[in-house]
Amino acid sequence: MSGRVKEYLQAHNVHPSMQRIVIMNYLLNNRTHPTVDMIYNDISKSMPTLSRTTVYNTLKVLVNNNAVLQLDIDEKEAHYDGYTHVHAHFRCLNCGKIIDLSPKYLDKLITNEIDDLLITETQLYYKGYCSDCKDLGKIPNINNK
Amino acid sequence: MSGRVKEYLQAHNVHPSMQRIVIMNYLLNNRTHPTVDMIYNDISKSMPTLSRTTVYNTLKVLVNNNAVLQLDIDEKEAHYDGYTHVHAHFRCLNCGKIIDLSPKYLDKLITNEIDDLLITETQLYYKGYCSDCKDLGKIPNINNK
DNA sequence: CTTTGTGCAAATTCTTTGCACCAAA
DNA sequence: TTTGGTGCAAAGAATTTGCACAAAG
């Protein structure tokens, strides 16, 4: 079972340490878009030596290697998603819950209510390299960063 | 000229103080998606008594009243946009520049190159109120909060 | 007067850094 | 024995809070 996770990490050029396997496994099995603190609190119950720094370090490595998605939908703190395919997210401004939106909404702007959600705000962000930067070898290598 | 700004603020139920007019005017005339610090540094040249806290306060009021858009495209710090209609944004991961994308890209997922930009990442965020929260009078009133 | 906005300093929160220790190749 | 991962404590950066003063109606 965690053999699968180990392979997943290796496929993404991430050296599969104990901590990395546990954190990646957590993300694959908890599709709740957790924060660093949620991950840390949950995992340290069964792995009391784990440090917050390691959670930060690990998530950075995983994100840089496209094994995990970092969500900036919450201005306070980052959330993480083990499902890396492009998909839309919804965050409730009252309870904070973040959910995936069905792919059928991916290519359209949504206004008002859908699927029993009241949408009040839409943000569409693209990231990459602009014309000035993209040619100049300024694109970083993968591992670490 | 700043009479226009004053009217704009009033139309959004924001009491038009000197500082608010100056900050709103700055955002309407600087479509560079500035951060709090950029706004503070630029404006305090001509208004040395301005405080960073007031910039924070003012932006919060403006955002809450839909007079300004807050962008969370940069995980480090918030950027602000005086143009509030829904539109897509692109941020260069090398130089940090944020630009608006033509509306023609709004309703489609972009991969690879467009308009001389190399897109490596797409984030589609919706915010609002989930089914559990939307009926319960949990939607905050506009002014302040 | 009374309410609302401003601004300083201190506090909070999330994240990163420096460095020593450990483990695996 | 060298390289890379872990974890503690401290530092850093962005933002918020508490409170006193000022301004406007």
Tab-separated table of C-alpha atoms (C1' of nucleotides) in Angstrom:
chain	number	residue	atom	x	y	z
A	1	MET	CA	0.000	0.000	0.000
A	2	SER	CA	2.693	2.483	0.890
A	3	GLY	CA	4.707	0.703	-1.787
A	4	ARG	CA	2.458	2.497	-4.219
A	5	VAL	CA	3.346	5.799	-2.616
A	6	LYS	CA	7.038	5.008	-2.763
A	7	GLU	CA	6.755	4.343	-6.475
A	8	TYR	CA	4.776	7.518	-6.917
A	9	LEU	CA	7.521	9.551	-5.270
A	10	GLN	CA	10.243	7.897	-7.295
A	11	ALA	CA	8.321	8.524	-10.479
A	12	HIS	CA	8.457	12.182	-9.517
A	13	ASN	CA	12.164	12.116	-8.703
A	14	VAL	CA	11.599	12.485	-4.994
A	15	HIS	CA	13.744	10.336	-2.733
A	16	PRO	CA	11.250	8.303	-0.694
A	17	SER	CA	12.138	8.902	2.935
A	18	MET	CA	9.856	7.759	5.706
A	19	GLN	CA	8.470	11.239	6.300
A	20	ARG	CA	7.909	11.911	2.635
A	21	ILE	CA	6.039	8.666	2.167
A	22	VAL	CA	3.824	9.354	5.145
A	23	ILE	CA	3.039	12.900	4.046
A	24	MET	CA	2.403	11.936	0.437
A	25	ASN	CA	0.254	9.049	1.581
A	26	TYR	CA	-1.712	11.396	3.793
A	27	LEU	CA	-2.408	13.713	0.876
A	28	LEU	CA	-3.462	10.896	-1.394
A	29	ASN	CA	-5.911	9.607	1.189
A	30	ASN	CA	-7.205	12.917	2.504
A	31	ARG	CA	-8.745	14.861	-0.289
A	32	THR	CA	-9.650	17.715	2.038
A	33	HIS	CA	-7.019	20.194	0.810
A	34	PRO	CA	-5.281	20.384	4.187
A	35	THR	CA	-2.909	23.054	5.430
A	36	VAL	CA	0.564	22.469	6.832
A	37	ASP	CA	-0.874	22.531	10.316
A	38	MET	CA	-3.593	20.011	9.593
A	39	ILE	CA	-1.039	17.678	8.051
A	40	TYR	CA	1.375	18.179	10.913
A	41	ASN	CA	-1.214	17.737	13.632
A	42	ASP	CA	-2.722	14.621	12.129
A	43	ILE	CA	0.503	12.857	11.283
A	44	SER	CA	2.364	13.685	14.459
A	45	LYS	CA	-0.193	11.694	16.425
A	46	SER	CA	1.306	8.545	15.005
A	47	MET	CA	4.772	9.956	14.360
A	48	PRO	CA	5.563	12.213	17.302
A	49	THR	CA	9.092	13.060	16.180
A	50	LEU	CA	7.877	14.727	13.016
A	51	SER	CA	8.659	18.420	12.843
A	52	ARG	CA	6.746	21.200	11.223
A	53	THR	CA	9.878	22.135	9.315
A	54	THR	CA	9.930	18.722	7.711
A	55	VAL	CA	6.333	19.150	6.630
A	56	TYR	CA	7.264	22.478	5.044
A	57	ASN	CA	10.383	21.027	3.445
A	58	THR	CA	8.592	17.993	2.140
A	59	LEU	CA	5.690	19.912	0.681
A	60	LYS	CA	8.094	22.228	-1.095
A	61	VAL	CA	9.893	19.298	-2.667
A	62	LEU	CA	6.621	17.634	-3.636
A	63	VAL	CA	5.229	20.808	-5.166
A	64	ASN	CA	8.439	21.556	-7.059
A	65	ASN	CA	8.335	18.074	-8.505
A	66	ASN	CA	4.685	18.231	-9.460
A	67	ALA	CA	3.717	15.492	-7.072
A	68	VAL	CA	1.422	17.822	-5.160
A	69	LEU	CA	-0.516	20.971	-5.960
A	70	GLN	CA	-0.301	24.058	-3.779
A	71	LEU	CA	-3.501	26.054	-3.532
A	72	ASP	CA	-3.456	29.774	-2.842
A	73	ILE	CA	-7.209	30.030	-2.627
A	74	ASP	CA	-6.926	31.008	1.035
A	75	GLU	CA	-5.120	34.285	1.660
A	76	LYS	CA	-4.111	33.149	5.150
A	77	GLU	CA	-2.275	29.902	4.549
A	78	ALA	CA	-1.469	27.477	1.789
A	79	HIS	CA	-3.525	24.355	1.185
A	80	TYR	CA	-2.280	21.235	-0.542
A	81	ASP	CA	-3.833	18.777	-2.936
A	82	GLY	CA	-2.463	15.367	-3.820
A	83	TYR	CA	-4.525	15.324	-6.973
A	84	THR	CA	-2.433	17.229	-9.483
A	85	HIS	CA	-4.539	17.347	-12.602
A	86	VAL	CA	-5.912	20.767	-13.433
A	87	HIS	CA	-9.253	21.224	-11.764
A	88	ALA	CA	-11.306	24.005	-10.260
A	89	HIS	CA	-11.679	24.634	-6.537
A	90	PHE	CA	-14.348	26.248	-4.446
A	91	ARG	CA	-13.824	27.681	-0.968
A	92	CYS	CA	-16.646	28.586	1.365
A	93	LEU	CA	-16.055	32.029	2.812
A	94	ASN	CA	-17.959	31.085	5.947
A	95	CYS	CA	-16.760	27.634	6.988
A	96	GLY	CA	-13.503	27.590	5.033
A	97	LYS	CA	-14.126	24.213	3.437
A	98	ILE	CA	-12.474	23.711	0.048
A	99	ILE	CA	-13.992	21.338	-2.467
A	100	ASP	CA	-13.181	20.253	-5.986
A	101	LEU	CA	-15.576	21.333	-8.672
A	102	SER	CA	-16.755	18.960	-11.304
A	103	PRO	CA	-14.651	19.158	-14.480
A	104	LYS	CA	-17.742	20.132	-16.388
A	105	TYR	CA	-17.355	23.622	-14.921
A	106	LEU	CA	-13.736	23.902	-15.822
A	107	ASP	CA	-14.061	25.742	-19.062
A	108	LYS	CA	-16.750	28.172	-18.144
A	109	LEU	CA	-17.149	31.119	-15.923
A	110	ILE	CA	-19.728	30.476	-13.303
A	111	THR	CA	-21.931	33.095	-11.839
A	112	ASN	CA	-24.515	32.689	-9.172
A	113	GLU	CA	-25.603	29.294	-7.998
A	114	ILE	CA	-24.384	25.943	-9.155
A	115	ASP	CA	-24.574	22.587	-7.465
A	116	ASP	CA	-26.110	24.229	-4.436
A	117	LEU	CA	-23.188	26.611	-4.048
A	118	LEU	CA	-23.509	30.373	-4.062
A	119	ILE	CA	-20.579	31.751	-6.023
A	120	THR	CA	-19.625	35.326	-5.234
A	121	GLU	CA	-16.109	35.506	-6.593
A	122	THR	CA	-14.046	33.989	-9.374
A	123	GLN	CA	-10.288	34.082	-9.748
A	124	LEU	CA	-8.491	32.780	-12.773
A	125	TYR	CA	-4.739	32.690	-12.435
A	126	TYR	CA	-2.106	31.631	-14.908
A	127	LYS	CA	1.543	31.371	-14.000
A	128	GLY	CA	4.614	30.820	-16.096
A	129	TYR	CA	7.221	32.908	-17.839
A	130	CYS	CA	6.683	36.134	-19.700
A	131	SER	CA	8.239	36.932	-23.043
A	132	ASP	CA	11.139	38.777	-21.439
A	133	CYS	CA	12.004	35.914	-19.122
A	134	LYS	CA	11.178	32.714	-20.913
A	135	ASP	CA	14.117	32.672	-23.320
A	136	LEU	CA	16.821	33.583	-20.899
A	137	GLY	CA	17.449	30.304	-19.185
A	138	LYS	CA	15.668	31.693	-16.178
A	139	ILE	CA	13.431	28.714	-15.860
A	140	PRO	CA	14.601	26.806	-12.792
A	141	ASN	CA	15.498	23.139	-12.745
A	142	ILE	CA	13.139	20.796	-11.097
A	143	ASN	CA	14.597	19.122	-7.961
A	144	ASN	CA	14.556	21.523	-5.090
A	145	LYS	CA	14.738	25.112	-6.211
B	1	MET	CA	-10.499	64.511	-11.492
B	2	SER	CA	-10.421	63.209	-7.950
B	3	GLY	CA	-14.076	64.202	-7.923
B	4	ARG	CA	-14.592	61.153	-10.061
B	5	VAL	CA	-12.853	59.019	-7.481
B	6	LYS	CA	-14.924	60.496	-4.703
B	7	GLU	CA	-18.091	59.591	-6.571
B	8	TYR	CA	-16.735	56.135	-7.224
B	9	LEU	CA	-16.161	55.575	-3.519
B	10	GLN	CA	-19.585	56.880	-2.588
B	11	ALA	CA	-21.190	54.637	-5.170
B	12	HIS	CA	-19.540	51.771	-3.321
B	13	ASN	CA	-20.659	52.972	0.099
B	14	VAL	CA	-17.162	53.975	1.144
B	15	HIS	CA	-16.813	57.248	2.995
B	16	PRO	CA	-14.415	59.308	0.876
B	17	SER	CA	-11.640	60.387	3.208
B	18	MET	CA	-8.485	61.998	1.852
B	19	GLN	CA	-6.462	58.796	2.232
B	20	ARG	CA	-9.112	56.627	0.637
B	21	ILE	CA	-9.421	58.934	-2.334
B	22	VAL	CA	-5.675	58.993	-2.843
B	23	ILE	CA	-5.336	55.217	-2.598
B	24	MET	CA	-8.310	54.534	-4.836
B	25	ASN	CA	-7.042	57.065	-7.317
B	26	TYR	CA	-3.647	55.389	-7.284
B	27	LEU	CA	-5.187	52.017	-8.093
B	28	LEU	CA	-7.301	53.412	-10.894
B	29	ASN	CA	-4.264	55.026	-12.488
B	30	ASN	CA	-1.714	52.303	-11.849
B	31	ARG	CA	-2.843	49.108	-13.454
B	32	THR	CA	0.259	47.262	-12.287
B	33	HIS	CA	-1.437	45.174	-9.578
B	34	PRO	CA	0.629	46.712	-6.778
B	35	THR	CA	1.189	45.339	-3.290
B	36	VAL	CA	0.558	47.202	-0.041
B	37	ASP	CA	4.197	48.197	0.061
B	38	MET	CA	4.268	49.547	-3.466
B	39	ILE	CA	1.168	51.600	-2.763
B	40	TYR	CA	2.530	52.802	0.549
B	41	ASN	CA	5.949	53.690	-0.796
B	42	ASP	CA	4.635	55.543	-3.819
B	43	ILE	CA	1.940	57.511	-2.075
B	44	SER	CA	3.926	58.428	1.013
B	45	LYS	CA	6.309	60.399	-1.187
B	46	SER	CA	3.611	62.998	-1.623
B	47	MET	CA	1.769	62.256	1.610
B	48	PRO	CA	4.423	61.586	4.232
B	49	THR	CA	1.996	61.196	7.121
B	50	LEU	CA	0.326	58.180	5.541
B	51	SER	CA	0.746	54.998	7.524
B	52	ARG	CA	0.992	51.445	6.342
B	53	THR	CA	-1.903	50.569	8.643
B	54	THR	CA	-4.125	52.995	6.815
B	55	VAL	CA	-3.209	51.391	3.517
B	56	TYR	CA	-4.161	48.010	4.965
B	57	ASN	CA	-7.375	49.380	6.467
B	58	THR	CA	-8.352	51.182	3.322
B	59	LEU	CA	-7.724	48.235	1.042
B	60	LYS	CA	-9.789	46.013	3.298
B	61	VAL	CA	-12.704	48.428	3.118
B	62	LEU	CA	-12.356	48.796	-0.641
B	63	VAL	CA	-12.187	45.049	-1.197
B	64	ASN	CA	-15.146	44.366	1.092
B	65	ASN	CA	-17.169	46.884	-0.849
B	66	ASN	CA	-16.185	45.549	-4.237
B	67	ALA	CA	-14.386	48.721	-5.190
B	68	VAL	CA	-11.096	46.863	-5.546
B	69	LEU	CA	-10.060	43.299	-6.305
B	70	GLN	CA	-7.583	41.439	-4.136
B	71	LEU	CA	-5.335	39.040	-5.998
B	72	ASP	CA	-3.840	36.029	-4.257
B	73	ILE	CA	-1.831	34.991	-7.268
B	74	ASP	CA	1.373	35.616	-5.310
B	75	GLU	CA	1.818	33.360	-2.291
B	76	LYS	CA	4.009	35.952	-0.573
B	77	GLU	CA	1.824	39.031	-0.495
B	78	ALA	CA	-1.488	40.295	-1.769
B	79	HIS	CA	-1.762	42.400	-4.919
B	80	TYR	CA	-4.595	44.787	-5.678
B	81	ASP	CA	-6.453	45.689	-8.824
B	82	GLY	CA	-8.686	48.715	-9.286
B	83	TYR	CA	-10.373	47.038	-12.198
B	84	THR	CA	-13.021	44.838	-10.661
B	85	HIS	CA	-14.625	43.055	-13.564
B	86	VAL	CA	-13.839	39.355	-13.745
B	87	HIS	CA	-10.714	38.843	-15.782
B	88	ALA	CA	-7.789	36.460	-15.891
B	89	HIS	CA	-4.329	37.255	-14.572
B	90	PHE	CA	-0.887	36.002	-15.452
B	91	ARG	CA	2.126	36.191	-13.157
B	92	CYS	CA	5.671	35.631	-14.338
B	93	LEU	CA	7.437	33.247	-11.990
B	94	ASN	CA	10.771	34.860	-12.803
B	95	CYS	CA	10.246	38.612	-12.699
B	96	GLY	CA	7.016	38.647	-10.700
B	97	LYS	CA	5.164	40.910	-13.101
B	98	ILE	CA	1.400	40.453	-13.152
B	99	ILE	CA	-0.570	41.243	-16.273
B	100	ASP	CA	-4.187	41.029	-17.299
B	101	LEU	CA	-5.060	38.483	-19.915
B	102	SER	CA	-7.296	39.286	-22.798
B	103	PRO	CA	-10.931	38.344	-22.100
B	104	LYS	CA	-10.821	36.016	-25.063
B	105	TYR	CA	-8.913	33.576	-22.850
B	106	LEU	CA	-11.352	33.818	-20.013
B	107	ASP	CA	-13.485	30.831	-20.796
B	108	LYS	CA	-10.820	28.397	-21.769
B	109	LEU	CA	-8.037	26.551	-20.140
B	110	ILE	CA	-4.755	27.520	-21.618
B	111	THR	CA	-1.823	25.259	-21.942
B	112	ASN	CA	1.541	26.055	-23.327
B	113	GLU	CA	2.240	29.268	-25.116
B	114	ILE	CA	-0.130	32.094	-25.804
B	115	ASP	CA	0.578	35.690	-26.625
B	116	ASP	CA	4.267	35.063	-26.167
B	117	LEU	CA	3.760	33.759	-22.635
B	118	LEU	CA	4.817	30.319	-21.477
B	119	ILE	CA	2.078	29.007	-19.197
B	120	THR	CA	3.149	26.351	-16.722
B	121	GLU	CA	0.366	26.485	-14.193
B	122	THR	CA	-3.342	27.257	-14.060
B	123	GLN	CA	-5.448	27.925	-11.007
B	124	LEU	CA	-9.184	28.320	-11.119
B	125	TYR	CA	-10.749	29.420	-7.865
B	126	TYR	CA	-14.340	30.051	-6.963
B	127	LYS	CA	-15.380	31.516	-3.644
B	128	GLY	CA	-18.743	31.949	-2.033
B	129	TYR	CA	-20.995	30.037	0.327
B	130	CYS	CA	-21.541	26.321	0.421
B	131	SER	CA	-24.933	24.687	0.795
B	132	ASP	CA	-24.520	24.353	4.557
B	133	CYS	CA	-23.650	27.999	5.045
B	134	LYS	CA	-25.519	29.966	2.441
B	135	ASP	CA	-28.974	29.797	4.014
B	136	LEU	CA	-28.042	30.511	7.556
B	137	GLY	CA	-27.672	34.233	7.487
B	138	LYS	CA	-23.950	33.708	7.624
B	139	ILE	CA	-23.288	35.956	4.701
B	140	PRO	CA	-21.682	39.065	6.130
B	141	ASN	CA	-22.944	42.552	5.551
B	142	ILE	CA	-20.957	44.695	3.267
B	143	ASN	CA	-19.379	47.694	5.064
B	144	ASN	CA	-16.372	46.709	7.066
B	145	LYS	CA	-16.042	43.221	8.520
C	1	DC	C1'	-20.542	65.794	21.223
C	2	DT	C1'	-20.334	61.381	18.851
C	3	DT	C1'	-18.977	58.615	15.438
C	4	DT	C1'	-15.545	57.200	12.259
C	5	DG	C1'	-10.875	57.298	10.321
C	6	DT	C1'	-5.913	57.522	11.129
C	7	DG	C1'	-1.465	55.993	12.674
C	8	DC	C1'	1.915	54.317	15.919
C	9	DA	C1'	3.778	50.347	18.312
C	10	DA	C1'	3.268	45.829	19.611
C	11	DA	C1'	1.521	41.388	18.669
C	12	DT	C1'	0.294	37.445	15.698
C	13	DT	C1'	0.704	34.216	12.173
C	14	DC	C1'	2.706	31.724	8.509
C	15	DT	C1'	6.935	30.474	6.555
C	16	DT	C1'	11.976	30.304	6.053
C	17	DT	C1'	16.776	29.916	7.613
C	18	DG	C1'	20.932	28.358	10.077
C	19	DC	C1'	22.891	24.835	11.949
C	20	DA	C1'	23.768	20.467	14.262
C	21	DC	C1'	22.659	15.737	14.135
C	22	DC	C1'	21.485	11.329	11.640
C	23	DA	C1'	20.976	7.946	8.216
C	24	DA	C1'	21.747	5.792	4.049
C	25	DA	C1'	24.631	4.859	-0.119
D	1	DT	C1'	32.809	9.328	4.471
D	2	DT	C1'	30.016	12.005	1.838
D	3	DT	C1'	25.588	13.389	0.589
D	4	DG	C1'	21.108	14.459	1.605
D	5	DG	C1'	17.124	14.484	5.056
D	6	DT	C1'	15.416	15.836	9.611
D	7	DG	C1'	14.295	18.882	13.353
D	8	DC	C1'	15.087	22.430	16.733
D	9	DA	C1'	15.282	27.282	17.738
D	10	DA	C1'	15.562	31.672	15.939
D	11	DA	C1'	14.655	34.891	12.326
D	12	DG	C1'	11.806	37.010	8.804
D	13	DA	C1'	7.954	38.914	6.441
D	14	DA	C1'	3.140	40.109	5.835
D	15	DT	C1'	-0.737	41.378	8.228
D	16	DT	C1'	-3.646	42.469	12.313
D	17	DT	C1'	-4.758	44.482	16.782
D	18	DG	C1'	-5.088	47.778	20.654
D	19	DC	C1'	-5.325	52.104	21.706
D	20	DA	C1'	-4.918	57.155	21.649
D	21	DC	C1'	-5.594	61.044	18.934
D	22	DA	C1'	-7.755	63.690	15.142
D	23	DA	C1'	-11.353	64.907	12.044
D	24	DA	C1'	-15.863	65.322	10.267
D	25	DG	C1'	-20.785	65.569	10.598
